[in-house]
Short mmCIF file of C-alpha atoms in Angstrom, two decimals:
data_model
loop_
_atom_site.label_atom_id
_atom_site.label_comp_id
_atom_site.label_asym_id
_atom_site.label_seq_id
_atom_site.Cartn_x
_atom_site.Cartn_y
_atom_site.Cartn_z
CA MET A 1 -61.12 29.79 -10.57
CA THR A 2 -62.31 26.50 -9.46
CA LYS A 3 -62.06 25.55 -5.51
CA THR A 4 -59.08 22.68 -7.14
CA THR A 5 -57.40 25.20 -9.19
CA SER A 6 -57.04 27.32 -5.91
CA ALA A 7 -55.70 24.95 -3.72
CA LEU A 8 -53.67 23.71 -6.52
CA THR A 9 -52.06 27.12 -7.00
CA ALA A 10 -51.82 28.13 -3.06
CA ALA A 11 -49.81 24.32 -2.63
CA LEU A 12 -47.53 25.66 -5.78
CA ALA A 13 -46.89 29.49 -4.62
CA ALA A 14 -46.13 27.62 -1.41
CA LEU A 15 -44.11 25.38 -2.97
CA THR A 16 -42.29 27.81 -4.19
CA LEU A 17 -41.60 29.85 -1.22
CA GLY A 18 -40.26 27.55 0.65
CA THR A 19 -37.77 26.14 -1.83
CA ALA A 20 -36.56 29.93 -2.23
CA THR A 21 -36.30 30.61 1.54
CA ALA A 22 -35.04 27.43 2.49
CA PRO A 23 -31.11 27.89 3.44
CA ALA A 24 -28.43 26.15 2.05
CA MET A 25 -27.13 22.78 3.34
CA ALA A 26 -24.49 24.34 5.92
CA ALA A 27 -20.52 21.95 5.95
CA ASN A 28 -19.95 20.24 8.68
CA VAL A 29 -16.41 21.82 8.52
CA ASP A 30 -16.19 24.79 6.76
CA GLY A 31 -13.13 26.46 5.30
CA PRO A 32 -11.50 27.79 1.91
CA SER A 33 -11.47 26.21 -1.32
CA VAL A 34 -8.61 24.12 -1.77
CA PHE A 35 -7.50 21.18 -4.13
CA TRP A 36 -5.20 18.54 -3.51
CA LYS A 37 -3.58 16.44 -6.26
CA ILE A 38 -2.52 12.92 -5.27
CA SER A 39 0.22 10.64 -7.34
CA MET A 40 -0.07 7.32 -7.59
CA TYR A 41 1.51 4.37 -9.58
CA GLY A 42 -1.15 2.13 -11.39
CA ASN A 43 -4.94 2.16 -11.36
CA PRO A 44 -7.88 2.20 -8.94
CA ARG A 45 -7.34 -1.06 -6.81
CA ALA A 46 -8.27 -2.30 -3.75
CA LEU A 47 -4.50 -0.48 -2.38
CA THR A 48 -6.39 2.84 -3.40
CA SER A 49 -9.92 2.04 -2.23
CA GLY A 50 -9.23 4.19 1.42
CA MET A 51 -7.95 7.00 -0.18
CA GLU A 52 -10.97 7.38 -2.10
CA ALA A 53 -13.25 6.99 0.62
CA LEU A 54 -10.71 9.78 1.94
CA ALA A 55 -11.94 11.99 -0.35
CA GLU A 56 -15.40 11.76 -0.35
CA LYS A 57 -14.99 12.24 3.32
CA VAL A 58 -13.39 15.25 2.44
CA ALA A 59 -15.45 16.69 -0.10
CA GLU A 60 -18.77 15.54 1.98
CA GLU A 61 -18.21 17.42 5.34
CA THR A 62 -16.87 20.36 3.56
CA ASP A 63 -19.50 20.46 1.50
CA GLY A 64 -17.19 20.46 -1.60
CA LYS A 65 -14.70 23.09 -0.48
CA PHE A 66 -11.48 20.57 0.06
CA GLN A 67 -11.30 18.78 -2.50
CA ILE A 68 -8.75 15.93 -3.10
CA ARG A 69 -8.04 14.05 -7.03
CA ILE A 70 -5.74 10.82 -6.86
CA PHE A 71 -4.14 10.99 -10.32
CA TYR A 72 -3.46 6.87 -11.43
CA ALA A 73 -1.01 5.64 -13.76
CA GLU A 74 1.60 8.11 -13.12
CA GLN A 75 0.02 10.78 -14.75
CA LEU A 76 2.26 13.61 -12.24
CA GLY A 77 5.34 11.40 -12.46
CA PRO A 78 7.53 8.12 -12.37
CA ALA A 79 6.85 6.08 -9.49
CA ARG A 80 10.17 6.20 -8.25
CA GLU A 81 9.85 9.85 -8.16
CA ASN A 82 6.88 10.76 -6.45
CA LEU A 83 9.32 11.77 -3.33
CA ASP A 84 10.96 14.30 -5.45
CA GLY A 85 7.67 15.66 -6.56
CA LEU A 86 6.96 15.92 -3.02
CA LYS A 87 9.80 17.64 -1.52
CA LEU A 88 9.32 19.73 -5.27
CA ASN A 89 5.87 20.84 -4.24
CA ALA A 90 4.43 19.13 -7.45
CA PHE A 91 1.29 17.60 -6.02
CA GLU A 92 0.68 17.40 -2.25
CA GLY A 93 0.25 13.90 -1.61
CA ALA A 94 1.71 10.38 -3.40
CA GLY A 95 1.58 6.89 -2.78
CA ILE A 96 5.16 5.41 -2.69
CA CYS A 97 6.66 2.04 -2.45
CA ASN A 98 9.85 1.66 -0.02
CA PHE A 99 11.65 -0.77 -2.31
CA TYR A 100 11.14 1.77 -5.63
CA HIS A 101 13.78 3.54 -3.89
CA PRO A 102 15.72 2.50 -1.03
CA GLY A 103 17.88 4.65 -1.31
CA LYS A 104 15.37 7.57 -0.37
CA ASN A 105 13.67 5.32 2.35
CA PRO A 106 16.26 3.50 3.84
CA ALA A 107 14.72 3.53 7.67
CA TRP A 108 11.47 1.77 5.38
CA MET A 109 13.08 -0.79 4.30
CA VAL A 110 12.61 -2.84 7.45
CA PHE A 111 8.98 -3.45 5.87
CA SER A 112 10.77 -5.52 4.00
CA LEU A 113 12.56 -7.63 5.57
CA PRO A 114 11.36 -11.18 5.11
CA PHE A 115 9.46 -13.68 7.31
CA LEU A 116 9.31 -11.07 10.36
CA PRO A 117 6.92 -12.75 12.95
CA VAL A 118 3.12 -11.14 11.60
CA ALA A 119 0.45 -12.51 12.96
CA ASN A 120 -1.89 -11.69 11.18
CA PRO A 121 -3.67 -8.35 9.16
CA GLN A 122 -5.17 -7.26 12.37
CA ALA A 123 -2.00 -7.49 14.24
CA ASP A 124 -0.07 -6.54 10.69
CA ARG A 125 -1.97 -2.85 10.72
CA TYR A 126 -1.24 -2.09 14.51
CA ILE A 127 2.76 -2.70 14.11
CA ARG A 128 2.32 -0.14 10.90
CA GLU A 129 0.10 2.19 12.48
CA ARG A 130 2.66 2.48 15.50
CA MET A 131 6.17 2.42 12.92
CA PHE A 132 4.31 5.37 11.22
CA GLU A 133 5.36 7.00 14.75
CA HIS A 134 8.48 6.09 14.50
CA PRO A 135 11.17 8.86 14.65
CA ALA A 136 13.09 7.50 11.70
CA ILE A 137 10.32 6.67 9.54
CA VAL A 138 9.57 9.64 9.82
CA ALA A 139 12.86 11.42 9.69
CA ASP A 140 12.76 9.79 6.05
CA MET A 141 10.05 11.13 4.97
CA GLU A 142 11.50 14.45 6.45
CA LYS A 143 14.16 14.62 3.68
CA TRP A 144 11.52 14.92 1.11
CA ASN A 145 9.28 17.28 2.97
CA ALA A 146 6.88 14.77 2.96
CA ILE A 147 4.86 13.32 6.59
CA PRO A 148 3.92 9.69 6.91
CA TYR A 149 0.34 9.08 6.66
CA VAL A 150 -0.93 5.19 6.22
CA SER A 151 0.58 2.18 5.62
CA GLY A 152 -1.01 0.71 2.68
CA LEU A 153 -1.86 -2.77 5.30
CA LEU A 154 -0.04 -4.53 1.83
CA PRO A 155 -1.01 -8.57 2.54
CA GLN A 156 1.59 -11.08 2.80
CA PHE A 157 3.09 -11.34 -0.92
CA GLU A 158 3.33 -14.69 -2.80
CA MET A 159 4.47 -15.49 -5.87
CA MET A 160 3.45 -15.80 -9.34
CA GLY A 161 5.54 -17.18 -12.43
CA LYS A 162 5.33 -19.10 -16.11
CA GLY A 163 6.94 -22.18 -16.92
CA GLU A 164 7.40 -25.20 -14.51
CA PRO A 165 6.13 -24.71 -11.45
CA PRO A 166 9.44 -24.36 -8.97
CA ARG A 167 7.84 -27.72 -7.04
CA SER A 168 11.14 -27.52 -3.99
CA LEU A 169 13.22 -24.49 -3.04
CA GLU A 170 16.11 -25.80 -4.95
CA ASP A 171 14.06 -25.48 -8.13
CA TRP A 172 14.41 -21.14 -7.29
CA LYS A 173 17.85 -21.29 -9.07
CA GLY A 174 18.17 -19.38 -11.95
CA LEU A 175 15.01 -17.70 -12.22
CA GLN A 176 14.86 -14.09 -12.45
CA VAL A 177 11.97 -12.30 -9.76
CA ARG A 178 10.73 -9.16 -9.59
CA ALA A 179 11.01 -8.81 -5.83
CA GLY A 180 12.30 -6.05 -3.95
CA GLY A 181 14.61 -5.24 -0.69
CA GLY A 182 15.03 -7.87 1.60
CA LEU A 183 12.83 -10.16 -0.24
CA GLY A 184 14.59 -9.77 -3.21
CA ASP A 185 17.45 -10.28 -0.90
CA ALA A 186 16.11 -13.83 -0.16
CA MET A 187 15.41 -15.35 -3.27
CA GLU A 188 18.78 -14.46 -4.07
CA LEU A 189 19.62 -16.51 -1.40
CA LEU A 190 17.57 -19.55 -3.33
CA GLY A 191 19.51 -18.90 -6.27
CA ALA A 192 17.34 -16.97 -8.01
CA THR A 193 18.26 -13.46 -9.43
CA LYS A 194 15.62 -10.28 -8.00
CA GLN A 195 14.24 -8.05 -10.56
CA THR A 196 13.71 -4.88 -8.33
CA LEU A 197 10.40 -3.15 -10.90
CA SER A 198 7.90 -1.29 -10.33
CA ALA A 199 4.23 -2.61 -10.60
CA GLY A 200 3.77 -1.21 -14.11
CA GLU A 201 6.68 -2.43 -15.49
CA THR A 202 6.22 -6.11 -14.37
CA LEU A 203 3.71 -7.44 -16.48
CA THR A 204 5.87 -6.35 -19.97
CA ALA A 205 8.93 -8.16 -18.05
CA PHE A 206 6.83 -11.01 -18.06
CA GLN A 207 5.29 -11.18 -21.49
CA ASN A 208 8.83 -10.42 -23.13
CA GLY A 209 10.76 -13.18 -20.91
CA THR A 210 13.19 -10.82 -19.07
CA VAL A 211 11.31 -12.11 -15.91
CA ASP A 212 9.81 -15.23 -15.11
CA VAL A 213 8.34 -14.97 -11.43
CA ALA A 214 6.31 -11.87 -9.68
CA ALA A 215 6.22 -11.65 -5.60
CA PHE A 216 2.97 -9.55 -5.59
CA PRO A 217 0.87 -8.97 -2.76
CA TYR A 218 -1.56 -11.46 -2.22
CA THR A 219 -4.24 -11.78 -4.34
CA TYR A 220 -5.01 -8.33 -5.24
CA ALA A 221 -1.95 -7.17 -6.75
CA HIS A 222 -1.32 -10.14 -8.71
CA VAL A 223 -4.84 -9.71 -10.48
CA ALA A 224 -4.71 -5.96 -10.51
CA PHE A 225 -1.65 -5.98 -12.43
CA LYS A 226 -2.59 -8.85 -14.76
CA ILE A 227 0.08 -11.17 -13.28
CA ASN A 228 -2.41 -14.03 -13.28
CA GLU A 229 -3.44 -13.99 -17.49
CA GLU A 230 -0.32 -13.85 -18.03
CA ALA A 231 1.11 -17.19 -15.62
CA ASP A 232 1.19 -20.56 -15.11
CA TRP A 233 1.06 -21.24 -11.55
CA TYR A 234 1.59 -19.32 -7.62
CA THR A 235 2.87 -20.62 -4.45
CA SER A 236 -0.47 -20.39 -1.71
CA ASN A 237 1.52 -20.77 1.52
CA MET A 238 4.94 -19.46 1.19
CA SER A 239 4.83 -16.31 3.03
CA PRO A 240 7.80 -14.53 3.16
CA GLY A 241 7.24 -11.26 3.76
CA SER A 242 5.58 -7.68 2.73
CA ALA A 243 6.39 -4.22 1.51
CA GLU A 244 4.88 -0.55 2.82
CA CYS A 245 3.55 0.68 -0.46
CA GLY A 246 2.01 3.68 1.73
CA TRP A 247 0.49 6.88 1.69
CA VAL A 248 2.26 9.86 2.58
CA LEU A 249 1.23 13.87 2.50
CA ASN A 250 3.16 16.69 1.24
CA LYS A 251 4.21 17.79 4.61
CA THR A 252 4.51 21.85 3.02
CA ALA A 253 0.72 21.66 1.74
CA PHE A 254 -0.71 20.21 5.17
CA GLU A 255 0.87 22.40 7.65
CA ALA A 256 -0.44 25.04 5.48
CA LEU A 257 -4.08 23.87 6.04
CA PRO A 258 -6.72 25.50 8.40
CA ASP A 259 -6.78 23.51 11.59
CA GLN A 260 -9.97 21.96 10.70
CA TYR A 261 -8.73 20.97 7.54
CA LYS A 262 -6.26 18.86 9.22
CA ALA A 263 -7.97 17.14 11.78
CA LEU A 264 -10.54 16.10 9.02
CA ILE A 265 -7.54 14.52 7.27
CA TRP A 266 -6.04 13.11 10.25
CA ASP A 267 -8.49 11.86 12.59
CA ASN A 268 -9.54 10.23 9.40
CA ARG A 269 -6.64 7.92 8.63
CA SER A 270 -8.71 5.06 10.57
CA LEU A 271 -11.74 4.97 7.59
CA VAL A 272 -9.00 5.26 4.73
CA LEU A 273 -7.68 1.62 7.09
CA ASP A 274 -10.61 -0.03 7.48
CA LYS A 275 -11.57 0.07 3.58
CA GLN A 276 -8.16 -1.05 2.70
CA GLN A 277 -8.72 -4.12 4.62
CA GLU A 278 -12.06 -4.92 3.22
CA ALA A 279 -10.96 -4.09 0.02
CA TYR A 280 -8.00 -6.61 0.60
CA ALA A 281 -10.24 -8.87 1.80
CA ALA A 282 -13.24 -9.05 -0.96
CA GLN A 283 -10.65 -9.07 -3.47
CA ASP A 284 -9.23 -12.92 -1.45
CA GLU A 285 -12.93 -13.78 -1.68
CA LYS A 286 -13.01 -13.40 -5.28
CA ASN A 287 -9.16 -13.92 -6.77
CA ILE A 288 -8.68 -17.40 -4.76
CA ALA A 289 -11.02 -19.00 -6.38
CA MET A 290 -10.36 -17.88 -9.41
CA PHE A 291 -6.83 -18.77 -9.33
CA GLN A 292 -7.57 -22.02 -7.72
CA GLN A 293 -9.35 -22.22 -11.26
CA THR A 294 -6.94 -21.29 -13.96
CA LEU A 295 -3.03 -21.54 -12.49
CA THR A 296 -1.23 -25.22 -10.26
CA GLU A 297 -1.12 -24.12 -7.05
CA VAL A 298 2.23 -24.92 -5.05
CA ARG A 299 2.41 -25.20 -1.47
CA TYR A 300 5.18 -26.23 0.11
CA ASP A 301 5.58 -28.54 3.63
CA GLU A 302 6.67 -27.08 6.88
CA ALA A 303 10.11 -28.31 6.27
CA ALA A 304 11.10 -26.95 3.50
CA LEU A 305 9.17 -23.55 4.77
CA GLU A 306 11.41 -24.16 7.87
CA ALA A 307 14.75 -24.43 5.89
CA PHE A 308 13.32 -21.18 3.47
CA ARG A 309 13.00 -19.09 7.22
CA GLU A 310 16.49 -20.38 8.16
CA ILE A 311 18.21 -19.23 5.39
CA ALA A 312 16.80 -16.12 4.25
CA GLY A 313 15.10 -14.89 8.03
CA LYS A 314 17.54 -13.43 10.53
CA PRO A 315 20.03 -13.57 7.95
CA VAL A 316 19.06 -10.53 5.98
CA TRP A 317 18.00 -8.75 9.38
CA ASP A 318 21.41 -8.95 10.49
CA LYS A 319 22.89 -8.17 6.62
CA TRP A 320 20.39 -5.22 6.60
CA VAL A 321 21.29 -3.25 10.13
CA ALA A 322 25.02 -3.99 9.09
CA ASP A 323 24.93 -2.72 5.67
CA ASN A 324 22.58 0.75 7.05
CA PRO A 325 25.44 2.35 10.12
CA GLU A 326 24.09 5.98 8.88
CA PHE A 327 20.74 5.13 11.52
CA ASP A 328 20.16 3.31 14.32
CA ALA A 329 18.91 -0.01 11.88
CA GLN A 330 18.75 -2.33 14.74
CA GLY A 331 16.72 0.20 16.89
CA VAL A 332 14.17 0.17 14.02
CA LEU A 333 14.35 -3.71 13.61
CA ASP A 334 13.98 -3.61 17.57
CA ALA A 335 10.40 -1.74 17.12
CA PHE A 336 9.57 -3.62 14.25
CA LEU A 337 9.44 -6.84 16.83
CA GLY A 338 8.74 -4.71 19.63
CA TYR A 339 5.33 -3.95 18.56
CA ALA A 340 4.83 -7.17 16.93
CA GLU A 341 4.96 -8.94 20.19
CA GLU A 342 2.63 -6.78 21.40
CA ALA A 343 0.17 -7.51 18.63
CA THR A 344 0.27 -10.86 19.63
CA ASN A 345 0.39 -10.64 23.45
CA PRO A 346 -1.29 -7.77 24.38
#
């Protein structure tokens, strides 16, 4: 055996021995094997980026022992029945939209009131994080064996439609508008007819002519659900309000987790919110340029916007409070407005 061959053999033997005796990579968070199913409507998009990041983080920290999988396109159940599924322990978490089932989460409808004073995305995040701890918001979910986890941080809605653009507020009369909650009520005050459709149903309604206009979080959702491919025009400064399409957890499943897994989920709420905000911003950068090239932009002057706020702002808030005597609706609204003030003037 030559000296070179001998040295190579020794090196390979040492490498083999080292590989055989090297310890396996230890998990940062140790625990049992757990698999969670999350029910979601639609396809992967900016809204879901945060929960996807959480799933990756949890798997990484536990060396694959805790797995979270998001099931898209209503594979686990219809969007309007996600709360029912949680109550039945059919899955461990879900994305919900408050206006898909207003009777199931009446306090959550505060998020859909039009023209709430939300100054910017940072203020919006502060408000929603605090509101997710509000007793009425928590109580709404307890009825469905659910726990509020994180907000979807939906951006302000804008409108996208077919046909002649509504250049004035009067032009909204007679239009069929997909919009839910207080935002839908606001559009009715302009003479439109509201249609409360799930996001997945809206494109078909757009195509068959049963809906003229779709209100969606601007800009990511219009593209995610391909509304822009059918539309002729869009509004860019109406900013009539938003909704809460957030994430909730199955209370039974969460409470059954070992403490270290509970902490792993709860301590990474900021990760979910950060990723969502980053994804929305990235989509805006791309989508706004595309909208400007392919669609007619509709912008309203300040006088028209102020008239809209006067017609459909506080009057809709007051009606919502009056229509919900079964819980402290005024207290929920006051809390939202208080957090908005804190966010604007810390």
